[in-house]
PDB file of C-alpha atoms in Angstrom:
ATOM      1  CA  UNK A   1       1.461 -13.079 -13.467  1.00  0.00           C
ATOM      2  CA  UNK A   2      -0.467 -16.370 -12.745  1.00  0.00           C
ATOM      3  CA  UNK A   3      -0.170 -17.148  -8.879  1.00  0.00           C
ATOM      4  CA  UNK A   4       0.008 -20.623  -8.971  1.00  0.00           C
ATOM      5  CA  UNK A   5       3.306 -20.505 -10.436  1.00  0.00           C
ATOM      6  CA  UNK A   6       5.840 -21.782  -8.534  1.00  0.00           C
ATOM      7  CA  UNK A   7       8.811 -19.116  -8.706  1.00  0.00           C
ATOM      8  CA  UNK A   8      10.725 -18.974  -4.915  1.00  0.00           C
ATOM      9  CA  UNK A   9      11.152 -15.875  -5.404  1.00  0.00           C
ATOM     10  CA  UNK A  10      10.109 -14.819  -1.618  1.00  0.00           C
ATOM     11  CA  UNK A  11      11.994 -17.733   0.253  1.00  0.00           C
ATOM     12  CA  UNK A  12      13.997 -20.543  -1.023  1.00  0.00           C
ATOM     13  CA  UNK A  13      12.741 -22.648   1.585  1.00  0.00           C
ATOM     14  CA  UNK A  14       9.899 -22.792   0.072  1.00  0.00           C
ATOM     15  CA  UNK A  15      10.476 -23.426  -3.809  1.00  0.00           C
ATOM     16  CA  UNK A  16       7.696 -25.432  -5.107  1.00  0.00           C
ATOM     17  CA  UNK A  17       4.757 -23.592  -3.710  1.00  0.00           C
ATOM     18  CA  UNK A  18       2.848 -20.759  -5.404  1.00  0.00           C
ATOM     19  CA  UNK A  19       3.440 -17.447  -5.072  1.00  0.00           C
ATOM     20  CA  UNK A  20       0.214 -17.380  -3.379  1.00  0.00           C
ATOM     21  CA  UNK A  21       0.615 -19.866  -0.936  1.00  0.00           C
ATOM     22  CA  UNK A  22       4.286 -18.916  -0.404  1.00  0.00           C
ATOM     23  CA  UNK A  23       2.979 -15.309   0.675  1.00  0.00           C
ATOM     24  CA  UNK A  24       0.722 -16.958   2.472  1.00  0.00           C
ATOM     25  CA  UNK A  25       2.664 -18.948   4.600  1.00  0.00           C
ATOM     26  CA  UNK A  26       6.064 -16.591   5.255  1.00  0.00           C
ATOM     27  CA  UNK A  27       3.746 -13.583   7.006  1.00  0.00           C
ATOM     28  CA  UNK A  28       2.313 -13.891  10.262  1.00  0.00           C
ATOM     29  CA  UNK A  29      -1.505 -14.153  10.510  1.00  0.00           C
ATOM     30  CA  UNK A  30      -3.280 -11.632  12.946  1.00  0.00           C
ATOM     31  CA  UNK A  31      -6.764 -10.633  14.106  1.00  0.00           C
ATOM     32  CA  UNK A  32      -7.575  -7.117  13.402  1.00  0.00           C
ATOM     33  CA  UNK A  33      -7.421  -6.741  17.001  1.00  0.00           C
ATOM     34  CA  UNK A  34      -4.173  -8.022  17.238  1.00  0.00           C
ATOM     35  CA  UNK A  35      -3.098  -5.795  14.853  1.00  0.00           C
ATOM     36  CA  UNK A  36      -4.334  -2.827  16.929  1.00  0.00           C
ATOM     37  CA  UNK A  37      -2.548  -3.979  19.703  1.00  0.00           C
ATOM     38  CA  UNK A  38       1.043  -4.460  17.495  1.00  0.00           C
ATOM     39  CA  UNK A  39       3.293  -2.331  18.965  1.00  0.00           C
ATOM     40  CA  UNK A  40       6.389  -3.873  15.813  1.00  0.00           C
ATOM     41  CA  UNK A  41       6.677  -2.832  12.192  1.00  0.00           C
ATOM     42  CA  UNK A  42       6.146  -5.872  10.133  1.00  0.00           C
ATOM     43  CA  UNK A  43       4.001  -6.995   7.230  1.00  0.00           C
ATOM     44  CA  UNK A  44       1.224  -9.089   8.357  1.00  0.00           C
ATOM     45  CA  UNK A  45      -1.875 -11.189   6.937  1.00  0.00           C
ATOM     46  CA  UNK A  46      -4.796 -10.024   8.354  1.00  0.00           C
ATOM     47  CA  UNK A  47      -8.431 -11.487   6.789  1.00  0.00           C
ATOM     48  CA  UNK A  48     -11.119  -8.834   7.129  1.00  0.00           C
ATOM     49  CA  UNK A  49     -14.184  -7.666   4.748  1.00  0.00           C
ATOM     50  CA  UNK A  50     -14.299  -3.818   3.364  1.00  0.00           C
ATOM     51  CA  UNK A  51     -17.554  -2.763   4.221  1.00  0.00           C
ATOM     52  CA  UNK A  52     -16.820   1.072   2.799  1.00  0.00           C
ATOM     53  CA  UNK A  53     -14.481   3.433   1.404  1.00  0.00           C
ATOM     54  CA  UNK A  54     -13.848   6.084   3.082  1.00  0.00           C
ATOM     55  CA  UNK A  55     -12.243   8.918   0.991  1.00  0.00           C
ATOM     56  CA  UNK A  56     -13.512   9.138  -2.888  1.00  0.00           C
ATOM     57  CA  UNK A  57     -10.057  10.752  -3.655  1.00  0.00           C
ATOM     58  CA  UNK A  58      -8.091   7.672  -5.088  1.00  0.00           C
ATOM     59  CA  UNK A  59      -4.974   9.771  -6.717  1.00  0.00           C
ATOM     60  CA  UNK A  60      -3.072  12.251  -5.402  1.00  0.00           C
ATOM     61  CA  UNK A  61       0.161  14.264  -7.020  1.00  0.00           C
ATOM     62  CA  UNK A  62       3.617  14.099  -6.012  1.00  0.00           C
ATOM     63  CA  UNK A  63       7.004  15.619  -6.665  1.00  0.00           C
ATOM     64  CA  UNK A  64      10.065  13.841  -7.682  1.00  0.00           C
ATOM     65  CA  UNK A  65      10.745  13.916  -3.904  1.00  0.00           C
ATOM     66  CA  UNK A  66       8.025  11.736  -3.038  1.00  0.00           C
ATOM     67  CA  UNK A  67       5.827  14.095  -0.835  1.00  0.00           C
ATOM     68  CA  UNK A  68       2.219  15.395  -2.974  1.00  0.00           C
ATOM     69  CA  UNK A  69       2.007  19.152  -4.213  1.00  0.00           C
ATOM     70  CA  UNK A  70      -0.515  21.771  -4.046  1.00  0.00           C
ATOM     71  CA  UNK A  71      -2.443  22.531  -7.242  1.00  0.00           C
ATOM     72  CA  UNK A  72      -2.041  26.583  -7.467  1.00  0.00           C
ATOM     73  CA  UNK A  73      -3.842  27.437 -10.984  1.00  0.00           C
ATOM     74  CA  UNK A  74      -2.656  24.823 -13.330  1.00  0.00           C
ATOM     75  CA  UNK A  75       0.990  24.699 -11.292  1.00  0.00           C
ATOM     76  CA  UNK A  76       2.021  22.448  -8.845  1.00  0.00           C
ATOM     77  CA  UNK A  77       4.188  23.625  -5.866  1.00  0.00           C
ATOM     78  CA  UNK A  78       6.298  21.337  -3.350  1.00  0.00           C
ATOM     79  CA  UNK A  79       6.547  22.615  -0.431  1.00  0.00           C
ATOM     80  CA  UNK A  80       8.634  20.078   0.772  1.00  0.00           C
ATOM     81  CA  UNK A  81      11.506  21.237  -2.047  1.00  0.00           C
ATOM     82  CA  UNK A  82       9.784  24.753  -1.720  1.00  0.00           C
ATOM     83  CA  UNK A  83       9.350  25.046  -5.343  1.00  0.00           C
ATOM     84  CA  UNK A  84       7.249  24.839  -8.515  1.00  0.00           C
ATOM     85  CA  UNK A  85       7.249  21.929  -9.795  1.00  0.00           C
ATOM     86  CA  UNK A  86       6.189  20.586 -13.503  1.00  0.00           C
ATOM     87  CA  UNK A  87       7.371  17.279 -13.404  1.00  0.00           C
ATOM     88  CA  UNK A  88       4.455  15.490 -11.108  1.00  0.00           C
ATOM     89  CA  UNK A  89       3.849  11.731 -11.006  1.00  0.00           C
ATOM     90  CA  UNK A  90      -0.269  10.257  -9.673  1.00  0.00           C
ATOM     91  CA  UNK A  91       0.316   8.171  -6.584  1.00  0.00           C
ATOM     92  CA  UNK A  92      -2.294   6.058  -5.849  1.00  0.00           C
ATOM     93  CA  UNK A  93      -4.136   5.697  -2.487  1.00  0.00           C
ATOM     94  CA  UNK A  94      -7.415   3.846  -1.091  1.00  0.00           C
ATOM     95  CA  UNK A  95      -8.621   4.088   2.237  1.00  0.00           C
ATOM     96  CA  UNK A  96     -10.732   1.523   3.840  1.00  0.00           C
ATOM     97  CA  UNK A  97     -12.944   0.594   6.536  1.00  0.00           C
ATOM     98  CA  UNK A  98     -12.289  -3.450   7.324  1.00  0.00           C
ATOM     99  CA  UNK A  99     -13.949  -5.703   9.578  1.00  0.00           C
ATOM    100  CA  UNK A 100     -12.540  -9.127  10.982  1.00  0.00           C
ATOM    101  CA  UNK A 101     -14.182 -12.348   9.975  1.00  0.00           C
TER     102      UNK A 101
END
């Protein structure tokens, strides 16, 4: 999708601007230390630089219950449904190291 569309699909108060600048402008901006510091659950803009990766692992499997399985020779048990499991989905995950600019 091209973000300089103008959708409104975020906020109708703010129907002509991009998606982009729309995003931009209905999250709160914090410093990474201000972020350390947040005590509230909230989505927030914060402007940093990745200066590594941390873990090389960028997939993981999980059950249909949402919670990752243990490989046990070419089967997959949850031990969250305390099961086997066959039917496994790749979840995605990247883990960063970010400084503030």
């Amino acid at each position: 999708m091209d973000s300089d569309v103008a959708i409104g699909l975020l906020d109708d108060d703010f129907p002509s601007l991009s998606m982009k600048d729309e995003f931009l402008k209905i999250f709160p901006r914090k410093t990474m230390e201000d972020l350390q510091a947040c005590e509230e659950d909230d989505f927030f803009i914060v402007l940093g630089t990745i200066v590594s990766i941390i873990d090389d692992r960028w997939w993981y499997l999980v059950c249909s219950c949402n919670k990752s399985v243990n490989d046990d020779d070419d089967k997959y048990y949850c031990t969250s449904c305390a099961t086997y499991v066959t039917d496994v989905t790749p979840r995605q995950v990247v883990q960063i190291e970010v400084v503030g600019v």
